[in-house]
XYZ file of C-alpha atoms in Angstrom:
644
model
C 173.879 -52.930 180.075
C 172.049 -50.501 182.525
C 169.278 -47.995 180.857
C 171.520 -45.300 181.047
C 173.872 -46.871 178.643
C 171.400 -48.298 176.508
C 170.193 -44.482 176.453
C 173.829 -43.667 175.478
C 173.893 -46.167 172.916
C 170.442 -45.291 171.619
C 171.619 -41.733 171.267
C 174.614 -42.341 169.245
C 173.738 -44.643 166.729
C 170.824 -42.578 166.040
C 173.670 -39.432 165.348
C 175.678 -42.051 163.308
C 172.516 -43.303 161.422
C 169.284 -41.223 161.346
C 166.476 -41.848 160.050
C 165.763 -40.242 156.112
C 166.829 -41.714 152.837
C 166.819 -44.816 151.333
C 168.513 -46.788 153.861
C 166.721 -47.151 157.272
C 167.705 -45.391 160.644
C 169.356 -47.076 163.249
C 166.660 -46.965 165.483
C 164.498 -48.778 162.537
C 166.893 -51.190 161.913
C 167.130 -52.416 165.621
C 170.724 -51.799 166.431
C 170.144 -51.110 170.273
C 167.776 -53.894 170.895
C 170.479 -56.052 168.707
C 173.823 -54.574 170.396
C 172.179 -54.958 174.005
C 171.264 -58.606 173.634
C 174.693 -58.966 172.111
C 177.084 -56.825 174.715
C 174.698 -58.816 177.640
C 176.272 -61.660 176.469
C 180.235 -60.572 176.803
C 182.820 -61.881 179.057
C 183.120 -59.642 182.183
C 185.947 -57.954 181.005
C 184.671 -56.961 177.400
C 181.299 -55.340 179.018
C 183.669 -53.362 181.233
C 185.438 -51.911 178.069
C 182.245 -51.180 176.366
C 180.981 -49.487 179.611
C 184.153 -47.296 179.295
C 183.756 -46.348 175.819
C 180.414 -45.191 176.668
C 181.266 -43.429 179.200
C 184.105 -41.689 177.503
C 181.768 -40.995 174.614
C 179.207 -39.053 177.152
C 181.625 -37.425 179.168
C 184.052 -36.116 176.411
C 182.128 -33.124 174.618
C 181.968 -31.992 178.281
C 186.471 -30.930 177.083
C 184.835 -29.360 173.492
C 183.249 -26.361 172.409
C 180.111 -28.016 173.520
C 180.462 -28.137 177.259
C 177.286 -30.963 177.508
C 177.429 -34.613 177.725
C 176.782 -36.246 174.749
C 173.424 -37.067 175.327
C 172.386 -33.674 176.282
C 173.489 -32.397 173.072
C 171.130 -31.629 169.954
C 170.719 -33.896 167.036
C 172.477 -31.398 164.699
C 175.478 -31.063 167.462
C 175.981 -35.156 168.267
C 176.411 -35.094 164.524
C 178.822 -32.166 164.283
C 180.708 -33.860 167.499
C 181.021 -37.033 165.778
C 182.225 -35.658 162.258
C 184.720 -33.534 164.365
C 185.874 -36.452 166.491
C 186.574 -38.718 163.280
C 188.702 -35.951 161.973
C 190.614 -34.752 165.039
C 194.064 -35.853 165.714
C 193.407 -36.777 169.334
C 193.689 -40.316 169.475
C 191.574 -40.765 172.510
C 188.420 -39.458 171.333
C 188.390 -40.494 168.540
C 189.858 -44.230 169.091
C 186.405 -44.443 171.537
C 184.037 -43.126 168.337
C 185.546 -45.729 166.274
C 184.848 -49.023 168.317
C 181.618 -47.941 169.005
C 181.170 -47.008 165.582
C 181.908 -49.892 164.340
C 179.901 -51.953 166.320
C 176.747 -49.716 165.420
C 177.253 -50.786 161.738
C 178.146 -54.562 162.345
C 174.690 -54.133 164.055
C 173.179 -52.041 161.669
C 173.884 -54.890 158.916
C 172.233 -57.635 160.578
C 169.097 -55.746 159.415
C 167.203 -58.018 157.180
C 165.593 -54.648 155.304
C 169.442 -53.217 155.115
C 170.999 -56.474 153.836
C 168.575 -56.447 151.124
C 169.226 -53.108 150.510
C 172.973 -53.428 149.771
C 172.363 -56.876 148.475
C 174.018 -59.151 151.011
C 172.195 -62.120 151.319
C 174.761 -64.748 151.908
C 174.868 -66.639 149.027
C 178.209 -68.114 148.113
C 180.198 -66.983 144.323
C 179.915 -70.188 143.221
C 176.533 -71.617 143.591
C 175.949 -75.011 145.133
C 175.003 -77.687 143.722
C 171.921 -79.772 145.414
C 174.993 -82.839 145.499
C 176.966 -80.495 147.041
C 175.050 -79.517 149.518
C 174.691 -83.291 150.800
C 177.878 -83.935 151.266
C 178.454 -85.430 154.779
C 178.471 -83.055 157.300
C 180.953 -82.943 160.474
C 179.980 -82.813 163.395
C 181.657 -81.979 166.552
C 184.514 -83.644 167.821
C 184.094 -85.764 170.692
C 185.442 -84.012 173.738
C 185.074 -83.910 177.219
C 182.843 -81.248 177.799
C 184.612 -78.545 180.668
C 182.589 -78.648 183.683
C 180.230 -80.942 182.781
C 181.789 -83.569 184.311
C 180.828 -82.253 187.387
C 183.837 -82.719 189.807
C 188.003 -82.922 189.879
C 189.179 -85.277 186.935
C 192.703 -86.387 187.103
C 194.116 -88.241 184.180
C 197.353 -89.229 182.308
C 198.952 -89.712 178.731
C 202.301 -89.803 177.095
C 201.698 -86.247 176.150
C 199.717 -83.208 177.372
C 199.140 -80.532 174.887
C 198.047 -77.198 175.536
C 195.955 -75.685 172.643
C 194.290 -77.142 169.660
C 195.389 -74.413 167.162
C 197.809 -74.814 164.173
C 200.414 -75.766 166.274
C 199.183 -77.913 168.884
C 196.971 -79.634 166.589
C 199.392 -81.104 164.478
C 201.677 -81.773 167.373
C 198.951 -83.798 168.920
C 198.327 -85.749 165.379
C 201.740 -86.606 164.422
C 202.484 -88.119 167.783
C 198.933 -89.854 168.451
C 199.654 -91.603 164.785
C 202.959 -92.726 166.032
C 201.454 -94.143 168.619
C 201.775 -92.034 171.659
C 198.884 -91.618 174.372
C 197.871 -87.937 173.696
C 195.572 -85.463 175.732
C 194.540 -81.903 174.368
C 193.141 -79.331 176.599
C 191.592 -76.306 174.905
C 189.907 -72.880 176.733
C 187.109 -72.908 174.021
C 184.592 -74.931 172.646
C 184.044 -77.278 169.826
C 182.127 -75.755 166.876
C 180.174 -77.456 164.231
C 178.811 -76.113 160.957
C 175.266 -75.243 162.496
C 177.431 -73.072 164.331
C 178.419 -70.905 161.207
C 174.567 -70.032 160.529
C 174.143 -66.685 162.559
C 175.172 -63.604 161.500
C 179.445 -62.687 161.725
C 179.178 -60.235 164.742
C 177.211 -63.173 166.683
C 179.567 -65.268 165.980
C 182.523 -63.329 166.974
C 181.454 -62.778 170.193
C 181.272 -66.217 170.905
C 184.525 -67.874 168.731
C 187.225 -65.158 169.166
C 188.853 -64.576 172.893
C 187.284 -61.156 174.384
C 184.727 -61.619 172.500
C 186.986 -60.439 169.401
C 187.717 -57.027 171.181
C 191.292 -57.863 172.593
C 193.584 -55.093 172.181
C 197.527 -54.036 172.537
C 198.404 -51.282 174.864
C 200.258 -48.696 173.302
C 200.528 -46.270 170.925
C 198.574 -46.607 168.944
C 196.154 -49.181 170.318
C 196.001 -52.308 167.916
C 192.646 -54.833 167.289
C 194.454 -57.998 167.897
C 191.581 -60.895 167.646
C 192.462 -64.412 168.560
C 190.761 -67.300 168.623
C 188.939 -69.421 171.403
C 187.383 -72.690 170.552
C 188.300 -76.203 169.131
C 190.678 -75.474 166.449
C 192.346 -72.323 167.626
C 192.043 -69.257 165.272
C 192.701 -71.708 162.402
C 188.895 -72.131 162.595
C 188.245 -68.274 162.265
C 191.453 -66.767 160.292
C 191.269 -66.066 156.291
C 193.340 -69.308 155.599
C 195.875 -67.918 153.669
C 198.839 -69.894 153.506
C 202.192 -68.525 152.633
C 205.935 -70.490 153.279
C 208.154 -67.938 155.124
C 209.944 -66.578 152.389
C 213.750 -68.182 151.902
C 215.922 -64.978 152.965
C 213.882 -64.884 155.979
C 214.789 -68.489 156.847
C 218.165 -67.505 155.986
C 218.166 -64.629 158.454
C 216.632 -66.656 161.311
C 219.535 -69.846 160.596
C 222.270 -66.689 160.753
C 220.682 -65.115 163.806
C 220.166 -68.017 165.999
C 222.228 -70.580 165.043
C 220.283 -73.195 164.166
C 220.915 -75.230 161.220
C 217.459 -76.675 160.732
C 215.425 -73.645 159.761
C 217.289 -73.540 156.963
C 215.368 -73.492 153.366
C 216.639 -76.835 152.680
C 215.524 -78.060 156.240
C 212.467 -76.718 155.689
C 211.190 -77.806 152.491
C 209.962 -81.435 153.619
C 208.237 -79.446 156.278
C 206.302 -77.514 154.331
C 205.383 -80.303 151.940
C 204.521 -82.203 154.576
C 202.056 -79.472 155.844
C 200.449 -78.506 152.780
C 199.535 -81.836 150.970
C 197.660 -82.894 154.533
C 195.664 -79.576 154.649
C 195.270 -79.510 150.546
C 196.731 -75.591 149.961
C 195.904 -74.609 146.635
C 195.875 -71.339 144.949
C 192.278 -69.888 144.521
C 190.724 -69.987 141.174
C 189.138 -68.006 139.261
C 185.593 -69.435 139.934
C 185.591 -68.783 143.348
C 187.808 -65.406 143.865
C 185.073 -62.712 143.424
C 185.395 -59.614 141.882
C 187.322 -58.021 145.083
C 190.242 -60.222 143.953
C 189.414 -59.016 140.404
C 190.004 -55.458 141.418
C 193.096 -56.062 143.255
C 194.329 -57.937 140.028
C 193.341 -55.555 137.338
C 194.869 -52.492 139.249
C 198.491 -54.376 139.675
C 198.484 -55.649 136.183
C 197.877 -51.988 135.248
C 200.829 -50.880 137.350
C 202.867 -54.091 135.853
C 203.118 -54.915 139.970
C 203.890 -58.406 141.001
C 200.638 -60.189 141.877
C 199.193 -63.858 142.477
C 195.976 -65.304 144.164
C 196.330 -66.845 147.824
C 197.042 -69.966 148.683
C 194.433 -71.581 151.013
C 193.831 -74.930 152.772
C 190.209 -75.766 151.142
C 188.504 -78.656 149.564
C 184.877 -77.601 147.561
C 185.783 -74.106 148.410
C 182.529 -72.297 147.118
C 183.302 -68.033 147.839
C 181.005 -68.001 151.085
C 183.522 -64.985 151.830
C 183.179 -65.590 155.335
C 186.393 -67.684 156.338
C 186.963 -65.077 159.551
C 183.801 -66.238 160.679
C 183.855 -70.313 160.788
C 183.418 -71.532 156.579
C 179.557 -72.537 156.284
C 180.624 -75.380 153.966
C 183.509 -76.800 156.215
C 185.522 -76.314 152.850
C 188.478 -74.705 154.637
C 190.564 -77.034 156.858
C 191.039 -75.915 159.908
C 192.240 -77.567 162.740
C 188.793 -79.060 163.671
C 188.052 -80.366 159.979
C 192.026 -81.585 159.279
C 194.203 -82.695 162.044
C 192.241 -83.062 165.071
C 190.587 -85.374 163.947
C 193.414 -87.618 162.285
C 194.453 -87.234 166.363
C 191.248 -88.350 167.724
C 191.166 -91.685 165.467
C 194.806 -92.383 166.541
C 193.537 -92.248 170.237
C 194.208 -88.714 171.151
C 191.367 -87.050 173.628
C 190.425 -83.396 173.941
C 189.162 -81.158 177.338
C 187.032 -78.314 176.093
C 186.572 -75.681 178.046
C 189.607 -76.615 180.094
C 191.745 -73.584 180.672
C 195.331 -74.218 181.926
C 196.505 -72.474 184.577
C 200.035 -74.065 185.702
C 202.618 -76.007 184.467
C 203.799 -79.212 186.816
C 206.890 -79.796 187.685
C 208.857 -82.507 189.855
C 213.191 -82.213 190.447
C 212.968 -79.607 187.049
C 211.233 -81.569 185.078
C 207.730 -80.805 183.314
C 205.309 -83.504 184.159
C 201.707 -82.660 183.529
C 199.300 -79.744 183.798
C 196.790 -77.889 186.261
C 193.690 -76.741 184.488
C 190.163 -75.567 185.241
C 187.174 -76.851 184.222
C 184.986 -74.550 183.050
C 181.126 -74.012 182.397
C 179.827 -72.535 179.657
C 179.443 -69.256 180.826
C 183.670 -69.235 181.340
C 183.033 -69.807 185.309
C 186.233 -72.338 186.663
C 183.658 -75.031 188.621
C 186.368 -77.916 188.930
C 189.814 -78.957 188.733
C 191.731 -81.117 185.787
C 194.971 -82.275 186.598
C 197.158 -83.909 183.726
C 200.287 -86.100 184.565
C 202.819 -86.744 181.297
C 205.897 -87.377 180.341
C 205.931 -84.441 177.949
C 204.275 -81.207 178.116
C 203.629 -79.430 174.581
C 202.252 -75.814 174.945
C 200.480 -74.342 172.002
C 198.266 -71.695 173.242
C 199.286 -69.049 171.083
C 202.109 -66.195 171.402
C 200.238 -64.230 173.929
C 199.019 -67.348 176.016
C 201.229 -69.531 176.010
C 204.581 -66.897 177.498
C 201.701 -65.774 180.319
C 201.355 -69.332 181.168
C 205.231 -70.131 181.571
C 205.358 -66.748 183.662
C 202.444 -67.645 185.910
C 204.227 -71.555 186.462
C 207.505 -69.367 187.551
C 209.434 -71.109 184.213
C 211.512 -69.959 181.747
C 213.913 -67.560 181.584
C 213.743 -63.288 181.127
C 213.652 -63.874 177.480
C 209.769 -64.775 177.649
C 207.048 -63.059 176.908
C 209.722 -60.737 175.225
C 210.245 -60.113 171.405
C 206.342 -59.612 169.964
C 205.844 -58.950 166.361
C 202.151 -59.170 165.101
C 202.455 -58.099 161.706
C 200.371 -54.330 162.234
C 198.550 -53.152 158.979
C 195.079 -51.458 158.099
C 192.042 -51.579 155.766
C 191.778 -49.751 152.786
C 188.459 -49.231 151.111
C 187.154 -48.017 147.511
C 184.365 -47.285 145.289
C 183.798 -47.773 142.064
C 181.508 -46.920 139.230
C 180.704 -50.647 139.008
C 179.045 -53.341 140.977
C 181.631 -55.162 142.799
C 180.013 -57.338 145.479
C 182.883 -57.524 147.473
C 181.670 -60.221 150.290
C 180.804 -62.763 147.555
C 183.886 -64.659 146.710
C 186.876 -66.200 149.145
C 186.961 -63.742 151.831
C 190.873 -63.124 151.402
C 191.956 -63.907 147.824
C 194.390 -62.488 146.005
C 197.609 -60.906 147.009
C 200.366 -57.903 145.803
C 203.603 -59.019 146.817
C 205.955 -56.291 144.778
C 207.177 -54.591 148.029
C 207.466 -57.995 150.222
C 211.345 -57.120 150.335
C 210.268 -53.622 151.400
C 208.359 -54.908 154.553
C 204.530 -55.245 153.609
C 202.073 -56.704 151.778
C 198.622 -56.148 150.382
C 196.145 -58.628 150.459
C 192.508 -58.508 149.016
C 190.433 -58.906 151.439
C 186.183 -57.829 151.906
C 184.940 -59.658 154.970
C 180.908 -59.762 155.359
C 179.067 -56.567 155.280
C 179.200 -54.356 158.208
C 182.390 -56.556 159.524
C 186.270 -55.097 160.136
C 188.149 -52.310 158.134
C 185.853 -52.374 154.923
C 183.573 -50.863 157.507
C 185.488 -49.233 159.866
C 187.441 -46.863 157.228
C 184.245 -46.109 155.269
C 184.320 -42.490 156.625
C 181.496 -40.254 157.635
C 178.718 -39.824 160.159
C 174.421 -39.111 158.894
C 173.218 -38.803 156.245
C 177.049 -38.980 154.462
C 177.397 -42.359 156.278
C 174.358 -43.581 154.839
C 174.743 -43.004 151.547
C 178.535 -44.385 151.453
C 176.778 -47.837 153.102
C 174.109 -47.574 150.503
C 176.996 -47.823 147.814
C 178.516 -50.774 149.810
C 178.285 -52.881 146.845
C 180.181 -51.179 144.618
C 183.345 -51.406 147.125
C 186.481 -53.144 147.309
C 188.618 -53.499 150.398
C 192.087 -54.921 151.343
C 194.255 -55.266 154.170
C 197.672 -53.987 154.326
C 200.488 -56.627 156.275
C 203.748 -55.050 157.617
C 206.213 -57.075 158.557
C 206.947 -55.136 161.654
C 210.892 -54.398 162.913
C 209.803 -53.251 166.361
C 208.261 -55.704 169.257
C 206.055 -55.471 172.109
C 205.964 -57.235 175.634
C 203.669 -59.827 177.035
C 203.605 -59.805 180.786
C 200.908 -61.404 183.437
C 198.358 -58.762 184.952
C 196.642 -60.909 187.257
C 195.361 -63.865 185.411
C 194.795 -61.944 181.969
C 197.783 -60.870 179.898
C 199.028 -57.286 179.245
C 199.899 -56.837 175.660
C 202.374 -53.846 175.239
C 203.500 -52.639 171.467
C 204.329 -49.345 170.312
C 205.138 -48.612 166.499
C 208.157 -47.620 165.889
C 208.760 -45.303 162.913
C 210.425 -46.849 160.217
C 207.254 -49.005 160.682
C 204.089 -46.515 160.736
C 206.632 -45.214 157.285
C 205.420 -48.433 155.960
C 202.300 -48.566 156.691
C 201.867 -45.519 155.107
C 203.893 -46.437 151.996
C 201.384 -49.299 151.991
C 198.207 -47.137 152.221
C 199.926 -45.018 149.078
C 200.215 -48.173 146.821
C 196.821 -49.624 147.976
C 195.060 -46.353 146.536
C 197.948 -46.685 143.514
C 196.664 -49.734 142.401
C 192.558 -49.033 143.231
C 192.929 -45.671 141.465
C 194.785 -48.044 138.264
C 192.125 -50.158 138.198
C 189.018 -47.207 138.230
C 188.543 -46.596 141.752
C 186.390 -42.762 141.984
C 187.216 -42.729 145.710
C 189.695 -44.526 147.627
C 189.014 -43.907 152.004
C 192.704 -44.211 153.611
C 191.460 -44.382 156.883
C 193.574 -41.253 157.927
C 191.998 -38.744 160.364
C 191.406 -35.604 158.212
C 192.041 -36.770 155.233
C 188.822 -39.638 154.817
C 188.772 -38.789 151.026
C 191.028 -39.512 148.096
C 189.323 -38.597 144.979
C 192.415 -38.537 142.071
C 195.475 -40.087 142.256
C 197.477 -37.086 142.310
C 196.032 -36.428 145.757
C 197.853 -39.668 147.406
C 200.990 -37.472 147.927
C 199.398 -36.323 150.913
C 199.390 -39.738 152.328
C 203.276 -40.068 152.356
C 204.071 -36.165 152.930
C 201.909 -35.908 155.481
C 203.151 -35.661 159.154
C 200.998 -38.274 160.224
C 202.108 -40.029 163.370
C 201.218 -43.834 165.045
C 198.585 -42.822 166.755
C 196.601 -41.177 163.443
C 196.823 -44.808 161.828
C 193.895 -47.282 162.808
C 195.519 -50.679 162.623
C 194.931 -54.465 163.737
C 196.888 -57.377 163.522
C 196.223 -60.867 163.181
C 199.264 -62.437 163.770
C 201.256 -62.247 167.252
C 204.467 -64.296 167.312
C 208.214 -64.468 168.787
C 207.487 -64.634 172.447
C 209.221 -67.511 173.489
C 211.417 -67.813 170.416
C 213.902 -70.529 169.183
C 217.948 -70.180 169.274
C 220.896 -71.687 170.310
C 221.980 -69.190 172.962
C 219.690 -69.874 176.209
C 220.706 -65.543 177.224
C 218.414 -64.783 173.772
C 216.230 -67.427 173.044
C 213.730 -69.245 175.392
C 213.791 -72.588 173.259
C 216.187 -74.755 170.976
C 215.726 -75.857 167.805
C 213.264 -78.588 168.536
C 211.097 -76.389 170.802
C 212.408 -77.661 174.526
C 212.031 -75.044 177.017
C 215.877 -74.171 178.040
C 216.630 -75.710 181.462
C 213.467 -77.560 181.823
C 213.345 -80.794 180.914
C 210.200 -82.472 179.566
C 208.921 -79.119 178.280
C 207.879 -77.769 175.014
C 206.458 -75.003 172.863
C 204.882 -75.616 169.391
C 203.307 -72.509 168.429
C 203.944 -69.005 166.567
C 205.959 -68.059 169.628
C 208.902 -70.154 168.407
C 209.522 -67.527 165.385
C 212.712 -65.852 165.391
C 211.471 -63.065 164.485
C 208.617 -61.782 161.622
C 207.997 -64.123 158.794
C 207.291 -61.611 156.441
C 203.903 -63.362 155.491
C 200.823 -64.666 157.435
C 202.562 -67.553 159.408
C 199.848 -70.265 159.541
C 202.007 -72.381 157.901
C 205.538 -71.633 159.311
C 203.665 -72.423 162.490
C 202.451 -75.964 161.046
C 206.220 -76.926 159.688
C 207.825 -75.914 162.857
C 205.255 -77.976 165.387
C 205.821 -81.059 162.764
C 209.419 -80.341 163.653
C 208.697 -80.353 167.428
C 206.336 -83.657 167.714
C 209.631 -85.473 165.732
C 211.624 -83.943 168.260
C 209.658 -85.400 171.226
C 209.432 -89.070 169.360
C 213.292 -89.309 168.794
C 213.643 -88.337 172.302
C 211.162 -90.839 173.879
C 212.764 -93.108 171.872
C 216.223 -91.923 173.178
C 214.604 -92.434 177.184
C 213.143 -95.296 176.869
């Protein structure tokens, strides 16, 4: 950053946090200093969209009442700007206050004096034992290490796998245990616990792609953070673990054709899946009293409820499962099937980033990647020769990679769902401590045949939509973070009926997706029961996250979030969960693979990753994923066995 941005900066977070009160300023709690060092340390790409929002943020009272830059105008007018740019129904504007809002208060709660303040300090639910805490620690997997090997490396297996994530992992375990030579190549880097020690906004910046700041293009413009490192996003995603409902397997075996997503097909599958990664409902001594809330409010309502299922073992509430667990108690990829793949044999590239697909007379036969250093600078080349090539690099990665290797047919990169939703925040008259307990915990599935879900969900202080909808600018701002601990948040999950577009722009992706309205109806309907069921359970103010309207103070009041004529681009969403863009079916003119993953009309080729869904599965799809890449590595041993 240049001084006139830091200026910029320095100027708005002092509007959005003065100095007065009980809580410190922003300028006394460091954010500039901390936001520099941290925004220095982006990829190219996310500095340039930071640069942008701070231009846009100067330049735009220049179209208002105020006819200044931003930084020109008086204390008592930034603030008056701001307030009116959180309210206004101009999506531009106001899109560019948020982001840079809410990395002011990310920042702002790194603050040692603020933590104590609210009373964040990183302590788990459950306490840990002085056993516990000696349990053997993991370290990193053994990889080769990018660039570091300092020139062109060719090399050869059975099987080349693109992406260590949910799907590639277990692809790359199930066939290293049957005996098959097995190499992984992954864009990011492997992570250890001492890794999970910093603070969540550090950490990111350095384990999600675009430094967590990737975004859809459309209306309205959607958070979509993916992982980069060893593990895929397993290693920074809540861990919830659903099975795709049974009518939505039914659909997909009626749509497409195929036989074997059927429930019955399925079952093994799942089983399979869920006794390796040990998915267990979360219990009571480690939910929190944000799961508590969530609870009390639908048994009030006589709602259908239950508490997530998650992948842990000595799961002890560190709330931060986004964020890398600090116990290695949730299994991710690095801690569960990597390396089961690794003792069968199986080696991983990190910071290898693939950039073509091989081919020889149609067939797939290895993989063109570079070698990377650790700044994300290509230094060298890695060619991969194998007899099969398995690409798992996600829904948005893995399409732009068959476009850029000219493979594939027009179906690719086609058919995105990523399950859009918001945050929802309350206060109460109690002390909730929402951060301390499992980070996602408890879910309200009553309207799952409606299209959405509600999960509980308080990530650490100062981190995603418990933040970002906590409305108000000064003093008003203040005061609402002073009362942090007496929030609860969730996150709303629509199972979205429209789709977006992946296409190549460059080297980089371009995510398109544009609500459609039957589903911003739902995610309003889904606002409407969230501050239903906080209102049931003694909420005093529930913050929708709706601009003019930051305030619900009685439940009577909620009417105005249905018969309102909001539009998509009034809702603030993300989404966690792209999927569908190279999806599975019988017909080759609507699906880009068959049942067992192979690539239509190119032999030797694969895809094991959320892309293969039909369509939405309803629920967070970790484990759909898992079943269906299980499916895929059998696939590829019946038909080396057939070939050989």
């Amino acid at each position: 950053m240049n001084e006139r941005q830091r200026r910029i900066l320095a100027t708005f977070a002092e509007a959005l946090l003065p100095r007065g009160g009980a809580m410190p300023g922003a300028g006394e709690a460091g954010v500039v200093a901390k936001l520099s060092a941290l925004i220095d340390s982006f990829d190219p790409s996310s500095r340039n969209l930071v640069s942008a929002l701070l231009a846009g943020l100067e330049l735009s009272p220049l179209a208002s009442r105020h006819l200044r830059p931003f930084s020109w105008l008086s204390p008592e007018a930034q603030a008056q700007y701001l307030a009116a740019c959180e309210a206004t129904r101009f999506a531009p504007t106001r899109e560019v206050v948020s982001v840079l809002k809410a990395l002011v208060v990310m920042a702002y709660c790194t603050n040692k004096h603020v933590c104590a303040l609210i009373g964040y300090d990183r302590q788990p639910y459950k306490p840990v034992t002085e056993r516990a805490a000696r349990t053997d620690v993991a370290g990193r997997l053994p990889c080769v290490m990018g660039a570091k090997v300092g020139r062109d490396v060719e090399d050869e297996a059975d099987v080349c796998v693109v992406g260590s994530g949910a799907g590639g992992a277990v692809v790359a375990a199930e066939l290293a245990e049957a005996g098959l030579s097995v190499i992984i190549l992954e864009e990011g880097w492997p992570v250890s616990r001492e890794d999970f020690e910093p603070p969540a906004i550090d950490r990111a910046a350095r384990l999600f792609r675009d430094n967590g700041l990737t975004m859809t293009l459309g209306i309205p413009p959607i958070s979509l953070p993916m992982g980069r490192v060893v593990g895929g996003t397993t290693v920074v995603n809540s861990g919830t673990c659903f099975r795709t409902p049974e009518r939505v397997l039914a659909a997909w075996q009626k749509s497409t054709g195929l036989k074997e997503l059927g429930p019955e097909q399925m079952e093994p599958l799942f089983e399979r899946v869920e006794r390796a990664l040990n998915v267990t409902p979360v219990s009571d001594d480690i939910m929190g009293r944000n799961g508590e809330i969530l609870r009390r409010g639908a048994e009030a309502l006589g709602l259908s409820h239950r508490p997530v299922a998650r992948p842990v073992r000595g799961c002890h509430g560190s709330g931060e499962c986004a964020f890398g667990c600090p116990l290695d108690a949730k299994q991710a990829m690095h801690l569960s099937y990597l390396p089961r793949a690794v003792a069968a044999g199986a080696r991983i590239y990190a910071g290898a980033r693939a950039e073509k697909i091989l081919t020889a007379n149609g067939r797939a036969v290895g993989i063109c990647a570079g070698l990377l250093d650790e700044r994300g600078v290509r230094r060298h080349t890695l060619t991969v020769r194998a007899r099969f090539v398995v690409l798992a690099a996600g829904a948005i990665y893995t399409p732009l990679l068959l476009m850029k290797s000219g493979l594939g047919n027009s179906q690719v990169g086609r058919n995105l769902r990523i399950h859009p939703g918001c945050g929802v925040t309350a206060l109460f008259d109690e002390e909730i401590y929402g951060w301390k307990g499992v980070m996602q915990s408890y879910a309200v599935d009553a309207r799952l045949d409606d299209g959405y879900l509600l999960l509980a969900t308080f990530p650490p202080p100062g981190v995603g939509y418990s933040a970002g909808v906590v409305p108000g600018v000064g003093a008003t701002l203040k005061e609402r973070l002073e009362n942090y601990r007496r929030m609860a948040a969730l996150g709303t999950l629509v199972s979205d009926t429209g789709a977006g577009r992946v296409r190549p722009l460059g080297d980089r992706p371009l995510i398109t997706y544009n609500l459609n309205d039957a589903d911003r109806r739902r995610v309003l309907e889904s606002i409407a029961l969230a501050a239903r069921l906080y209102f049931a359970a003694g909420a005093r103010e529930v913050y929708p996250g709706l601009p003019g309207l930051p305030v619900l103070r009685s439940e009577a009041e909620i009417e105005y979030v249905t018969a309102g004529r909001w539009r998509a681009s009034d809702l603030k969403l993300s989404a966690y969960h792209p999927m569908g863009t190279c999806r599975m079916g019988s017909d080759p003119r609507t699906s880009v693979t068959d049942g067992q993953g192979r690539v239509h009309g190119v032999p030797g080729l694969y895809v094991a990753d959320a892309s293969l869904m039909p369509g939405s599965t309803v629920v967070n799809p970790q484990i759909t994923i898992m079943a269906l890449a299980t499916r895929v590595a059998w696939g590829i041993l019946e038909g080396g066995r057939q070939t050989s």
